[in-house]
PDB file of C-alpha atoms in Angstrom:
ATOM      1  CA  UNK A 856     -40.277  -2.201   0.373  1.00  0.00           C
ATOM      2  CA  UNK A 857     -39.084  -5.467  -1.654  1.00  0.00           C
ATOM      3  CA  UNK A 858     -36.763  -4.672  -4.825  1.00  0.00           C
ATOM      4  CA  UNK A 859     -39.493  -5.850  -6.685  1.00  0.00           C
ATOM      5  CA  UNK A 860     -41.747  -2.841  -5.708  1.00  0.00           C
ATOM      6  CA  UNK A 861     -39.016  -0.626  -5.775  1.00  0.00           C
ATOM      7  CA  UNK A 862     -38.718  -1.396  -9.888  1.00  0.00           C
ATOM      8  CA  UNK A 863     -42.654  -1.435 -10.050  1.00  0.00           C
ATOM      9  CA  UNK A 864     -42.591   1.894  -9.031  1.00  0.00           C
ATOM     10  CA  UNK A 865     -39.851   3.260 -11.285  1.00  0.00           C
ATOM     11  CA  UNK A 866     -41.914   1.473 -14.166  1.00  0.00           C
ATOM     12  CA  UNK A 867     -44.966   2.798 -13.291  1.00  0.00           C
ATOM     13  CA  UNK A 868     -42.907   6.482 -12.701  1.00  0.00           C
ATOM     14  CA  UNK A 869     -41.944   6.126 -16.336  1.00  0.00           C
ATOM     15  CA  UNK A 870     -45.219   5.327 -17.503  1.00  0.00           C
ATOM     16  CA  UNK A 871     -46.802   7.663 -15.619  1.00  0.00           C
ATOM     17  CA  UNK A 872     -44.274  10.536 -16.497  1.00  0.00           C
ATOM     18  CA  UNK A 873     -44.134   9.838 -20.363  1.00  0.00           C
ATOM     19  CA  UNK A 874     -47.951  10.136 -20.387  1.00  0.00           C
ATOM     20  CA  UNK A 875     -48.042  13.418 -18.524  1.00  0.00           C
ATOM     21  CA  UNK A 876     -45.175  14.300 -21.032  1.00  0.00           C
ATOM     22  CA  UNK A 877     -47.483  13.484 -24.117  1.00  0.00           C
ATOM     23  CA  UNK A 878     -50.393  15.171 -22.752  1.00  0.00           C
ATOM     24  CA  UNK A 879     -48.533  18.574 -22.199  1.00  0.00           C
ATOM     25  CA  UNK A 880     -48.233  20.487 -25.544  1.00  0.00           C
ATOM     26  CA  UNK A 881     -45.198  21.433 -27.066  1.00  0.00           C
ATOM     27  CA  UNK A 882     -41.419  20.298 -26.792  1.00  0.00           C
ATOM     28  CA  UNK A 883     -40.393  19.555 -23.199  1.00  0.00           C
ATOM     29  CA  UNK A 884     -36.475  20.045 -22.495  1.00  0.00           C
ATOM     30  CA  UNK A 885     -36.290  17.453 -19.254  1.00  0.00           C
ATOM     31  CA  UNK A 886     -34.110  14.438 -19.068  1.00  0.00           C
ATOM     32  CA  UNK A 887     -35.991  11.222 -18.811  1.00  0.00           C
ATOM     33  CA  UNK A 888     -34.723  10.664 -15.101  1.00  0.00           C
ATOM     34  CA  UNK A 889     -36.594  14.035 -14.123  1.00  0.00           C
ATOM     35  CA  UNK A 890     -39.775  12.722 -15.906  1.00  0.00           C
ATOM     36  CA  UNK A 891     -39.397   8.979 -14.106  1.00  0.00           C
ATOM     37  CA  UNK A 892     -39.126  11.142 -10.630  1.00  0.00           C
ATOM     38  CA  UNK A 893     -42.232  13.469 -11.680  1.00  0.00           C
ATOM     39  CA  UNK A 894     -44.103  10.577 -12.568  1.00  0.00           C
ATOM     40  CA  UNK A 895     -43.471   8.592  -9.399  1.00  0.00           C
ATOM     41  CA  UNK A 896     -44.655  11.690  -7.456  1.00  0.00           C
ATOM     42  CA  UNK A 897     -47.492  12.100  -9.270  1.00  0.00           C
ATOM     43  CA  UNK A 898     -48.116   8.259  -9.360  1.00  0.00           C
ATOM     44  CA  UNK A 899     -48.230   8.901  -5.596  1.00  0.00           C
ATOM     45  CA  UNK A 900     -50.386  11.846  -4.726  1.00  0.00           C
ATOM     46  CA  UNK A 901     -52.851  10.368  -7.591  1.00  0.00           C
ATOM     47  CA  UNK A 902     -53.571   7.270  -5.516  1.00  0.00           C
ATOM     48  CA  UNK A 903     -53.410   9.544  -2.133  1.00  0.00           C
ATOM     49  CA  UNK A 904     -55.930  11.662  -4.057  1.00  0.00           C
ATOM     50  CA  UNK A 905     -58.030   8.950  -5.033  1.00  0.00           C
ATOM     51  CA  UNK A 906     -58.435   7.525  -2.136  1.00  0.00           C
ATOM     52  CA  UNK A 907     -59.436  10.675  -0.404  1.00  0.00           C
ATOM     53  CA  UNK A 908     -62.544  10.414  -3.145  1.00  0.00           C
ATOM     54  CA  UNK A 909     -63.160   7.168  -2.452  1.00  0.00           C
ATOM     55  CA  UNK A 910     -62.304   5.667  -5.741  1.00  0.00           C
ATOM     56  CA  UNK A 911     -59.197   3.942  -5.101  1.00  0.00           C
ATOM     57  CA  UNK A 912     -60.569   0.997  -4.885  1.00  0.00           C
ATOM     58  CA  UNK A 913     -62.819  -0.115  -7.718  1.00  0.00           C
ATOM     59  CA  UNK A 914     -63.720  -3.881  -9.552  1.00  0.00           C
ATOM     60  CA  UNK A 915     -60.713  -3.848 -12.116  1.00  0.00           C
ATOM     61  CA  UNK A 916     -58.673  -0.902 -13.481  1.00  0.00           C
ATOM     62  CA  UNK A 917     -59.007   2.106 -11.649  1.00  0.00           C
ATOM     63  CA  UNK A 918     -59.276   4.859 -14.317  1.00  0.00           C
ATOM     64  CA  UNK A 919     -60.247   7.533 -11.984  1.00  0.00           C
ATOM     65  CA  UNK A 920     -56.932   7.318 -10.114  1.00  0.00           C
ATOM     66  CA  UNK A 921     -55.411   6.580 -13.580  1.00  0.00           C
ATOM     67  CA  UNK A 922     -56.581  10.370 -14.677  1.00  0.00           C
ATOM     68  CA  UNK A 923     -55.329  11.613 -11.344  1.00  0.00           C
ATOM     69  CA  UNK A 924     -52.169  10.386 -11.290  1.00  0.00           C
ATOM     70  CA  UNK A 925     -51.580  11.307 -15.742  1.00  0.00           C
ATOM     71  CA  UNK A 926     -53.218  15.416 -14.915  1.00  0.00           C
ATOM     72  CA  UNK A 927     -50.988  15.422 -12.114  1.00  0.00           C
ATOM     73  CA  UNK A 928     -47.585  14.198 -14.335  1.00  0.00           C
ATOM     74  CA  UNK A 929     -48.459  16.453 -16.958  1.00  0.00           C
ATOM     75  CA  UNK A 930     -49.074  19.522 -13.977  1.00  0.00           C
ATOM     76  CA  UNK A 931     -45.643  18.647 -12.946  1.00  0.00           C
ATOM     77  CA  UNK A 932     -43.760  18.136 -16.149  1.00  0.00           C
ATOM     78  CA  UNK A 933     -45.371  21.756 -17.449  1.00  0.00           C
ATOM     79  CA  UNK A 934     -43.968  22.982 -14.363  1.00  0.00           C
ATOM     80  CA  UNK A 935     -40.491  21.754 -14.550  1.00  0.00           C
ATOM     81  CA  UNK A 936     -40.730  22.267 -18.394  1.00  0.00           C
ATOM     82  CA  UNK A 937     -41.535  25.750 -17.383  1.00  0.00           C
ATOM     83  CA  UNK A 938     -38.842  26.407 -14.162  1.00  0.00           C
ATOM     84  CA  UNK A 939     -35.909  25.180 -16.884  1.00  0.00           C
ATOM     85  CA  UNK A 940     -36.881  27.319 -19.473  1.00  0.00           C
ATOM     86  CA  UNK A 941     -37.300  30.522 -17.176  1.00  0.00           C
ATOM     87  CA  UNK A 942     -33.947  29.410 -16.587  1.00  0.00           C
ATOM     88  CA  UNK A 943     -32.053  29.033 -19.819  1.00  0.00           C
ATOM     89  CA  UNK A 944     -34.054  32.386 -20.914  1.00  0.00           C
ATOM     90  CA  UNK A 945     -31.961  34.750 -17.791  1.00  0.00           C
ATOM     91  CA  UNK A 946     -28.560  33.656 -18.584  1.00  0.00           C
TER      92      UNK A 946
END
């Protein structure tokens, strides 16, 4: 992978991330690298989601793996949200 992916993919991570952030209700206590690093994941499995449907690869902007990859940020930033909070709440 070139250094010029490598940034694409933290871009898109953020992106990715801040939308599933803004779809998920309520205040979320992450930092923004653990939203960059759920969004890259979920930037991933999106597109290895997608493509398992067969609509990966589409004339123009794919916003079927678009919707993947954003539901599957905001599933992981709830979940993190969620994990920290169970957290702070026991001590």
């Amino acid at each position: 992978m070139t250094v010029t992916g490598i940034i694409t993919a933290l871009i898109v991570g953020l992106v990715i991330g801040a939308l599933g952030r803004l779809v998920v209700p309520g205040k979320q206590n992450i930092p923004i690298w653990l939203t960059m690093v759920v969004g890259i994941v979920a930037a991933l499995l999106g597109t290895v989601i997608a493509r398992a449907f067969g609509v990966a690869e589409t004339n123009g902007f794919d916003w079927i793996e678009f919707l993947f990859q954003v539901v599957l940020a905001a599933i992981g930033v709830a979940l993190v949200a969620g994990v920290g909070s169970r957290r702070r709440l026991t001590r």
